[in-house]
Amino acid sequence: MSTINITKQNFEEEVMNSDKPVLLDFWAGWCGPCNMLSPIIDEVASEVDSKVKVGKVNIDEESELANQFKVMSIPTLAL
């Protein structure tokens, strides 16, 4: 399974009501370290899909979620 794009609209269903732990990657397209980490996150998602759900949160599009998790810098990973 690949990563899931997490938005304010699907956060409750995909994260809060998930039957598996969820790894969230807070990122932005302009962030160099985020772009370097992205292929690794995608690989992890494909390796652990039966045990962990992996989601990505674009902080430019979902600033409310980033604020909710008190993201101060990116990339930030939260489990």
Coordinates of N, CA, C and O in Angstrom, one line a residue:
M1 N 0.9 -1.2 0.0 CA 0.0 0.0 0.0 C 0.9 1.2 0.0 O 2.0 1.3 0.6
S2 N 0.4 2.3 -0.6 CA 1.2 3.5 -0.7 C 0.8 4.4 0.4 O -0.1 4.1 1.2
T3 N 1.4 5.6 0.5 CA 1.0 6.6 1.5 C -0.4 7.2 1.2 O -0.9 7.1 0.0
I4 N -1.0 7.7 2.2 CA -2.3 8.3 2.1 C -2.2 9.8 2.3 O -1.5 10.3 3.2
N5 N -2.8 10.6 1.4 CA -2.8 12.0 1.6 C -3.8 12.4 2.7 O -5.0 12.1 2.5
I6 N -3.3 12.9 3.8 CA -4.2 13.2 4.9 C -4.6 14.7 4.8 O -3.8 15.6 4.7
T7 N -5.9 14.9 4.9 CA -6.5 16.2 4.9 C -7.4 16.4 6.1 O -7.7 15.5 6.8
K8 N -7.9 17.6 6.3 CA -8.8 17.9 7.4 C -10.1 17.1 7.2 O -10.7 16.6 8.2
Q9 N -10.5 16.9 5.9 CA -11.7 16.1 5.6 C -11.6 14.6 5.9 O -12.6 14.0 6.4
N10 N -10.4 14.0 5.7 CA -10.3 12.6 6.0 C -9.5 12.2 7.2 O -9.3 11.0 7.5
F11 N -9.1 13.2 8.0 CA -8.3 13.0 9.2 C -9.0 12.0 10.2 O -8.4 11.1 10.7
E12 N -10.2 12.3 10.5 CA -11.0 11.5 11.5 C -11.1 10.1 11.1 O -10.8 9.2 11.8
E13 N -11.4 9.8 9.8 CA -11.6 8.5 9.3 C -10.2 7.7 9.2 O -10.1 6.6 9.7
E14 N -9.2 8.4 8.6 CA -8.0 7.7 8.3 C -7.0 7.6 9.5 O -6.2 6.7 9.6
V15 N -7.1 8.6 10.4 CA -6.1 8.6 11.5 C -6.8 8.2 12.8 O -6.5 7.2 13.5
M16 N -7.8 9.0 13.2 CA -8.4 8.8 14.5 C -9.2 7.5 14.6 O -9.2 6.8 15.7
N17 N -9.8 7.0 13.6 CA -10.6 5.8 13.6 C -9.8 4.6 13.0 O -10.4 3.6 12.7
S18 N -8.5 4.7 12.8 CA -7.8 3.7 12.2 C -7.6 2.5 13.1 O -7.5 2.7 14.3
D19 N -7.6 1.3 12.6 CA -7.4 0.1 13.4 C -6.0 -0.2 13.5 O -5.6 -1.2 14.2
K20 N -5.1 0.6 12.9 CA -3.6 0.4 12.9 C -3.0 1.7 13.4 O -3.6 2.7 13.3
P21 N -1.8 1.6 13.9 CA -1.0 2.9 14.2 C -0.8 3.6 12.9 O -0.8 3.0 11.8
V22 N -0.7 4.9 13.0 CA -0.6 5.8 11.8 C 0.7 6.6 12.0 O 0.9 7.3 13.0
L23 N 1.6 6.6 11.0 CA 2.7 7.4 10.9 C 2.4 8.6 10.0 O 2.0 8.4 8.8
L24 N 2.5 9.8 10.5 CA 2.2 11.0 9.7 C 3.5 11.7 9.4 O 4.3 11.9 10.3
D25 N 3.6 12.1 8.1 CA 4.8 12.8 7.6 C 4.3 14.2 7.3 O 3.5 14.4 6.3
F26 N 4.7 15.2 8.0 CA 4.3 16.6 7.8 C 5.4 17.2 6.8 O 6.6 17.1 7.2
W27 N 5.0 17.7 5.7 CA 6.0 18.1 4.6 C 5.5 19.2 3.9 O 4.3 19.7 4.0
A28 N 6.3 19.8 3.0 CA 5.9 20.8 2.0 C 6.8 20.6 0.8 O 7.9 20.1 0.8
G29 N 6.2 21.0 -0.4 CA 6.9 20.8 -1.7 C 8.2 21.6 -1.8 O 9.1 21.2 -2.5
W30 N 8.3 22.7 -1.1 CA 9.5 23.6 -1.2 C 10.6 23.2 -0.2 O 11.7 23.7 -0.2
C31 N 10.3 22.2 0.6 CA 11.3 21.7 1.6 C 12.2 20.7 1.1 O 11.8 19.6 0.8
G32 N 13.5 21.1 1.0 CA 14.5 20.1 0.5 C 14.6 18.9 1.3 O 14.6 17.7 0.7
P33 N 14.8 18.9 2.6 CA 14.9 17.7 3.4 C 13.6 16.9 3.3 O 13.7 15.6 3.3
C34 N 12.4 17.5 3.2 CA 11.2 16.7 3.0 C 11.3 15.9 1.7 O 10.9 14.7 1.7
N35 N 11.8 16.5 0.6 CA 11.9 15.9 -0.7 C 12.9 14.7 -0.6 O 12.7 13.7 -1.3
M36 N 13.9 14.9 0.2 CA 14.9 13.8 0.3 C 14.3 12.6 1.2 O 14.6 11.5 0.9
L37 N 13.5 12.9 2.1 CA 12.9 11.9 3.0 C 11.7 11.2 2.3 O 11.5 10.0 2.6
S38 N 11.1 11.8 1.4 CA 9.9 11.3 0.8 C 10.0 9.9 0.2 O 9.2 9.0 0.4
P39 N 11.1 9.6 -0.6 CA 11.2 8.2 -1.1 C 11.4 7.1 0.0 O 10.9 6.0 -0.1
I40 N 12.0 7.5 1.1 CA 12.1 6.6 2.2 C 10.8 6.3 2.9 O 10.5 5.2 3.2
I41 N 10.0 7.4 3.1 CA 8.7 7.2 3.6 C 7.8 6.3 2.7 O 7.1 5.5 3.2
D42 N 7.9 6.5 1.4 CA 7.2 5.7 0.5 C 7.6 4.2 0.6 O 6.8 3.3 0.5
E43 N 8.9 4.0 0.7 CA 9.4 2.6 0.9 C 8.9 2.0 2.2 O 8.5 0.8 2.2
V44 N 9.0 2.8 3.3 CA 8.5 2.3 4.6 C 7.0 1.9 4.4 O 6.6 0.9 4.9
A45 N 6.2 2.8 3.8 CA 4.8 2.5 3.6 C 4.5 1.2 2.9 O 3.6 0.4 3.3
S46 N 5.3 0.9 1.9 CA 5.1 -0.4 1.2 C 5.6 -1.6 2.0 O 5.0 -2.7 1.8
E47 N 6.5 -1.4 2.9 CA 7.0 -2.5 3.7 C 6.2 -2.8 4.9 O 6.2 -4.0 5.4
V48 N 5.5 -1.8 5.5 CA 4.7 -2.0 6.7 C 3.2 -1.9 6.6 O 2.5 -1.8 7.5
D49 N 2.7 -2.0 5.3 CA 1.3 -1.7 5.1 C 0.4 -2.6 5.9 O -0.8 -2.2 6.1
S50 N 0.8 -3.8 6.3 CA -0.1 -4.6 7.0 C -0.2 -4.3 8.5 O -1.1 -4.7 9.2
K51 N 0.8 -3.5 8.9 CA 0.9 -3.2 10.4 C 0.7 -1.7 10.7 O 0.2 -1.4 11.8
V52 N 1.1 -0.9 9.8 CA 1.1 0.6 10.1 C 0.5 1.3 8.8 O 0.9 1.0 7.7
K53 N -0.3 2.3 9.0 CA -0.8 3.1 8.0 C 0.1 4.4 7.9 O 0.5 4.9 8.9
V54 N 0.5 4.8 6.7 CA 1.4 5.9 6.5 C 0.7 7.0 5.8 O 0.2 6.8 4.7
G55 N 0.7 8.2 6.4 CA 0.0 9.3 5.8 C 0.9 10.5 5.6 O 1.8 10.7 6.4
K56 N 0.6 11.3 4.6 CA 1.4 12.6 4.4 C 0.5 13.8 4.5 O -0.6 13.7 4.0
V57 N 1.0 14.8 5.3 CA 0.2 16.0 5.5 C 1.0 17.1 4.9 O 2.1 17.5 5.4
N58 N 0.5 17.7 3.8 CA 1.1 18.9 3.2 C 0.8 20.1 4.1 O -0.4 20.5 4.1
I59 N 1.8 20.7 4.7 CA 1.5 21.8 5.7 C 1.0 23.0 5.0 O 0.3 23.9 5.6
D60 N 1.3 23.2 3.7 CA 0.8 24.4 3.0 C -0.7 24.3 2.7 O -1.4 25.3 2.7
E61 N -1.1 23.1 2.5 CA -2.6 22.9 2.2 C -3.4 22.6 3.5 O -4.6 22.8 3.5
E62 N -2.7 22.1 4.5 CA -3.4 21.6 5.7 C -2.8 22.3 7.0 O -2.3 21.6 7.9
S63 N -2.7 23.6 7.0 CA -2.1 24.3 8.1 C -2.8 24.1 9.4 O -2.1 24.1 10.5
E64 N -4.1 23.8 9.4 CA -4.8 23.6 10.6 C -4.4 22.3 11.3 O -4.2 22.2 12.5
L65 N -4.1 21.2 10.5 CA -3.6 20.0 11.0 C -2.2 20.2 11.6 O -1.8 19.6 12.6
A66 N -1.4 20.9 10.9 CA 0.0 21.2 11.3 C 0.0 21.9 12.7 O 0.7 21.6 13.6
N67 N -0.9 22.9 12.8 CA -1.1 23.6 14.1 C -1.6 22.7 15.2 O -1.1 22.8 16.3
Q68 N -2.5 21.8 14.8 CA -3.0 20.9 15.8 C -1.9 20.0 16.4 O -1.9 19.7 17.6
F69 N -1.0 19.6 15.6 CA 0.1 18.8 16.0 C 1.3 19.6 16.5 O 2.4 19.0 16.8
K70 N 1.2 20.9 16.5 CA 2.2 21.8 16.9 C 3.5 21.6 16.2 O 4.6 21.6 16.7
V71 N 3.4 21.5 14.9 CA 4.6 21.3 14.0 C 5.3 22.6 13.9 O 4.7 23.6 13.5
M72 N 6.6 22.6 14.3 CA 7.4 23.9 14.3 C 8.4 23.9 13.2 O 8.8 24.9 12.8
S73 N 8.8 22.7 12.7 CA 9.7 22.6 11.6 C 9.4 21.4 10.8 O 8.7 20.4 11.3
I74 N 9.8 21.3 9.5 CA 9.6 20.2 8.7 C 10.9 19.7 8.1 O 11.8 20.5 7.9
P75 N 11.0 18.4 7.8 CA 10.0 17.4 8.0 C 9.8 17.0 9.4 O 10.7 17.1 10.2
T76 N 8.5 16.7 9.8 CA 8.2 16.2 11.1 C 7.4 14.9 10.9 O 6.5 14.8 10.1
L77 N 7.8 13.9 11.7 CA 7.1 12.6 11.7 C 6.4 12.4 13.0 O 7.0 12.7 14.1
A78 N 5.2 12.0 13.0 CA 4.5 11.7 14.2 C 3.8 10.3 14.1 O 3.3 10.0 13.1
L79 N 3.9 9.5 15.2 CA 3.3 8.2 15.2 C 2.1 8.2 16.1 O 2.2 8.6 17.2

